Amino acid sequence: MTDDTKIPARMTAVAISQPGGPMVLKAEKRAVPEPGEHEILIRVHAAGVNRPDVLQRKGAYPPPAGASDLPGLEVAGTVAAVGPGVKRWRLGDAVCALTPGGGYAEFCKVDETNALPVPAGFTMTEAAALPETFFTVWHNVFERGGLKAGETFLVHGGSSGIGTTAIQLAKAFGATVVTTAGSAEKCEACRNLGADLAIDYKREDFVEAVKTFTSGKGANVILDMVGGNYVDRNYSAAAVEGRIVQIATQAGATASVDVSKIMVKRLVHTGSTLRPRTTEFKGAVAAALEAQVWPLLTSRRVAPVMDMIFPFKEAWRAHERMEEGEHIGKIVLDVA
Ligand SMILES: NC(=O)c1ccc[n+]([C@@H]2O[C@H](COP(=O)([O-])OP(=O)(O)OC[C@H]3O[C@@H](n4cnc5c(N)ncnc54)[C@H](OP(=O)(O)O)[C@@H]3O)[C@@H](O)[C@H]2O)c1
């Protein structure tokens, strides 16, 4: 079913004209995508900006097979058309969704199971800031890392989009939260979100700080987006039976490690990337989020940390902001 009167044949999208710096992001006209059997077409009001978009723009993170070549992994908007097999959504419903690409556009199609309702009271820009970090944190911290109430959780990059989400969710589910960040201001923002300890990693050794804070026990779960020389240090900072979950390798994908620490502490080092996973997997994460996390959003116990909002056609400014590294929380594009 489509709302043809209101859907144009062509739309404005922001594309990567060639691999390179922020200025390669250019507005252009594209055909409006056609939703498939189980897909919905979203009239995009806002799109979240994530570090993987920056990597894709540089040519280092190609979209998975079948995904749009446009950047943009999350959107919020209203349902403008539905495929014939769509069961849940109706025209006009306010949704936010995880997309495998194509979010920097006026229209974006997604599998219906990868969309969630905009939480009550949320603006579209707030809702667009949810999917990528909430799906990533839920799966990696709780499903993969198995974080439980009463455990100590260490998240690196606490002021990032991922970090600000991880701090809040780990606190909401009863963990003690330790985080690292690269300035006093970022550490303060992390504490304001509920972190029990925020370590300025440029001034202090996080391994020593974690050990002191936990009376030598270490962290039960570590979410790491740094890699490189953090890997062995994570093994040192981990508790016995600790779980280390790798979600990025910003300081390098290779590492020299003392593997005896894995044996002695019986550590598990795992990791994942969200974008290439199946729509079924993402649908299962969406269902878990809706049941367990959406009530926390509706009650505002948890909320996205909004850094800056940029006009969609000036997406290059949003990427500049992200690459400057001064942001705290989420950067969002206003598409409406
Ligand atoms: N695996 C997945 O499924 C998945 C999904 C989404 C995102 N990610 C990854 O998760 C990371 C965060 O994404 P985001 O969108 O939230 O990005 P973001 O807001 O730009 O955050 C990046 C963070 O990384 C920290 N950082 C960078 N280099 C560092 C280093 N050498 N040492 C310590 N900290 C460093 C920065 O902290 P300071 O400013 O404090 O230095 C910054 O807060 C990205 O690497 C992204 O690719 C993975």
mmCIF file of N, CA, C and O in Angstrom, residues 6-7 14 46 58 65-66 79 82 89 96 104 125 135 175 185 188 194 210 215 219 251 264 276 285 297 306 308 329:
data_model
loop_
_atom_site.group_PDB
_atom_site.id
_atom_site.type_symbol
_atom_site.label_atom_id
_atom_site.label_comp_id
_atom_site.label_asym_id
_atom_site.label_seq_id
_atom_site.Cartn_x
_atom_site.Cartn_y
_atom_site.Cartn_z
ATOM 1 N N LYS A 6 1.557 11.523 -2.227
ATOM 2 C CA LYS A 6 2.547 12.317 -1.505
ATOM 3 C C LYS A 6 3.988 11.862 -1.755
ATOM 4 O O LYS A 6 4.904 12.463 -1.265
ATOM 5 N N ILE A 7 4.169 10.758 -2.475
ATOM 6 C CA ILE A 7 5.523 10.269 -2.676
ATOM 7 C C ILE A 7 6.024 10.649 -4.073
ATOM 8 O O ILE A 7 5.464 10.190 -5.073
ATOM 9 N N VAL A 14 22.017 12.517 0.183
ATOM 10 C CA VAL A 14 23.425 12.932 0.280
ATOM 11 C C VAL A 14 24.277 11.692 0.024
ATOM 12 O O VAL A 14 24.181 10.702 0.754
ATOM 13 N N ALA A 46 14.771 12.684 10.256
ATOM 14 C CA ALA A 46 16.109 12.891 10.842
ATOM 15 C C ALA A 46 16.919 11.610 10.650
ATOM 16 O O ALA A 46 16.367 10.511 10.616
ATOM 17 N N LYS A 58 35.346 7.496 3.666
ATOM 18 C CA LYS A 58 36.775 7.413 3.319
ATOM 19 C C LYS A 58 37.084 6.211 2.425
ATOM 20 O O LYS A 58 38.217 6.022 2.020
ATOM 21 N N ALA A 65 26.525 -6.355 0.584
ATOM 22 C CA ALA A 65 25.822 -6.668 -0.664
ATOM 23 C C ALA A 65 24.331 -6.394 -0.514
ATOM 24 O O ALA A 65 23.726 -6.761 0.484
ATOM 25 N N GLY A 66 23.770 -5.719 -1.496
ATOM 26 C CA GLY A 66 22.327 -5.464 -1.501
ATOM 27 C C GLY A 66 21.916 -4.199 -0.778
ATOM 28 O O GLY A 66 20.777 -3.760 -0.893
ATOM 29 N N VAL A 79 5.919 6.464 8.303
ATOM 30 C CA VAL A 79 5.746 5.427 7.286
ATOM 31 C C VAL A 79 4.975 6.033 6.110
ATOM 32 O O VAL A 79 3.863 6.534 6.266
ATOM 33 N N VAL A 82 3.965 0.869 2.466
ATOM 34 C CA VAL A 82 4.270 -0.440 3.051
ATOM 35 C C VAL A 82 4.194 -1.511 1.966
ATOM 36 O O VAL A 82 3.340 -1.439 1.063
ATOM 37 N N TRP A 89 2.969 -2.134 10.600
ATOM 38 C CA TRP A 89 2.957 -0.672 10.467
ATOM 39 C C TRP A 89 1.881 -0.179 9.528
ATOM 40 O O TRP A 89 1.525 -0.856 8.569
ATOM 41 N N CYS A 96 11.397 4.721 14.189
ATOM 42 C CA CYS A 96 12.836 4.884 14.003
ATOM 43 C C CYS A 96 13.366 3.514 13.605
ATOM 44 O O CYS A 96 12.780 2.489 13.977
ATOM 45 N N TYR A 104 20.872 8.835 4.701
ATOM 46 C CA TYR A 104 21.047 10.252 4.368
ATOM 47 C C TYR A 104 20.196 10.557 3.132
ATOM 48 O O TYR A 104 20.699 10.842 2.044
ATOM 49 N N THR A 125 14.472 13.975 15.920
ATOM 50 C CA THR A 125 15.948 13.992 15.967
ATOM 51 C C THR A 125 16.457 13.116 17.118
ATOM 52 O O THR A 125 17.463 12.420 16.968
ATOM 53 N N PHE A 135 21.066 -0.815 19.329
ATOM 54 C CA PHE A 135 21.207 -2.186 18.818
ATOM 55 C C PHE A 135 22.610 -2.704 19.146
ATOM 56 O O PHE A 135 22.782 -3.838 19.587
ATOM 57 N N ALA A 175 24.487 -2.419 36.798
ATOM 58 C CA ALA A 175 25.940 -2.626 36.840
ATOM 59 C C ALA A 175 26.631 -1.410 37.461
ATOM 60 O O ALA A 175 26.073 -0.312 37.497
ATOM 61 N N GLU A 185 36.468 17.333 30.565
ATOM 62 C CA GLU A 185 35.077 17.677 30.226
ATOM 63 C C GLU A 185 34.294 16.415 29.834
ATOM 64 O O GLU A 185 33.142 16.217 30.247
ATOM 65 N N GLU A 188 33.574 14.338 32.879
ATOM 66 C CA GLU A 188 32.473 14.902 33.672
ATOM 67 C C GLU A 188 31.125 14.544 33.038
ATOM 68 O O GLU A 188 30.169 14.166 33.742
ATOM 69 N N GLY A 194 25.956 8.911 34.820
ATOM 70 C CA GLY A 194 25.828 7.827 35.787
ATOM 71 C C GLY A 194 27.084 6.988 35.976
ATOM 72 O O GLY A 194 27.092 6.076 36.805
ATOM 73 N N VAL A 210 41.268 0.936 37.132
ATOM 74 C CA VAL A 210 40.216 -0.084 37.272
ATOM 75 C C VAL A 210 40.547 -1.008 38.441
ATOM 76 O O VAL A 210 39.673 -1.340 39.259
ATOM 77 N N SER A 215 39.176 -2.881 43.891
ATOM 78 C CA SER A 215 39.970 -3.574 44.924
ATOM 79 C C SER A 215 40.702 -4.792 44.345
ATOM 80 O O SER A 215 40.723 -5.872 44.951
ATOM 81 N N ALA A 219 37.321 -5.666 35.881
ATOM 82 C CA ALA A 219 35.988 -5.480 35.283
ATOM 83 C C ALA A 219 35.470 -6.803 34.737
ATOM 84 O O ALA A 219 36.202 -7.553 34.097
ATOM 85 N N ALA A 251 42.599 2.021 17.226
ATOM 86 C CA ALA A 251 44.046 2.166 17.425
ATOM 87 C C ALA A 251 44.815 1.025 16.750
ATOM 88 O O ALA A 251 45.997 0.846 16.989
ATOM 89 N N VAL A 264 44.766 -17.864 32.582
ATOM 90 C CA VAL A 264 44.774 -17.715 34.047
ATOM 91 C C VAL A 264 43.432 -17.169 34.548
ATOM 92 O O VAL A 264 42.892 -17.638 35.551
ATOM 93 N N PRO A 276 26.513 -6.025 8.745
ATOM 94 C CA PRO A 276 26.295 -7.152 7.818
ATOM 95 C C PRO A 276 25.381 -8.263 8.346
ATOM 96 O O PRO A 276 25.139 -9.227 7.626
ATOM 97 N N VAL A 285 16.937 -8.392 17.773
ATOM 98 C CA VAL A 285 17.476 -7.365 18.681
ATOM 99 C C VAL A 285 16.428 -6.272 18.891
ATOM 100 O O VAL A 285 16.212 -5.810 20.020
ATOM 101 N N LEU A 297 13.173 4.389 27.891
ATOM 102 C CA LEU A 297 13.215 5.621 27.089
ATOM 103 C C LEU A 297 11.943 6.434 27.316
ATOM 104 O O LEU A 297 11.985 7.648 27.507
ATOM 105 N N MET A 306 22.344 14.346 23.035
ATOM 106 C CA MET A 306 22.349 15.030 21.740
ATOM 107 C C MET A 306 23.503 16.027 21.710
ATOM 108 O O MET A 306 23.549 16.966 22.500
ATOM 109 N N MET A 308 25.028 17.732 18.440
ATOM 110 C CA MET A 308 24.621 18.815 17.537
ATOM 111 C C MET A 308 23.745 18.269 16.425
ATOM 112 O O MET A 308 23.867 17.104 16.046
ATOM 113 N N GLY A 329 28.314 12.502 22.724
ATOM 114 C CA GLY A 329 27.027 11.915 22.354
ATOM 115 C C GLY A 329 26.822 11.905 20.852
ATOM 116 O O GLY A 329 27.765 11.731 20.098
#
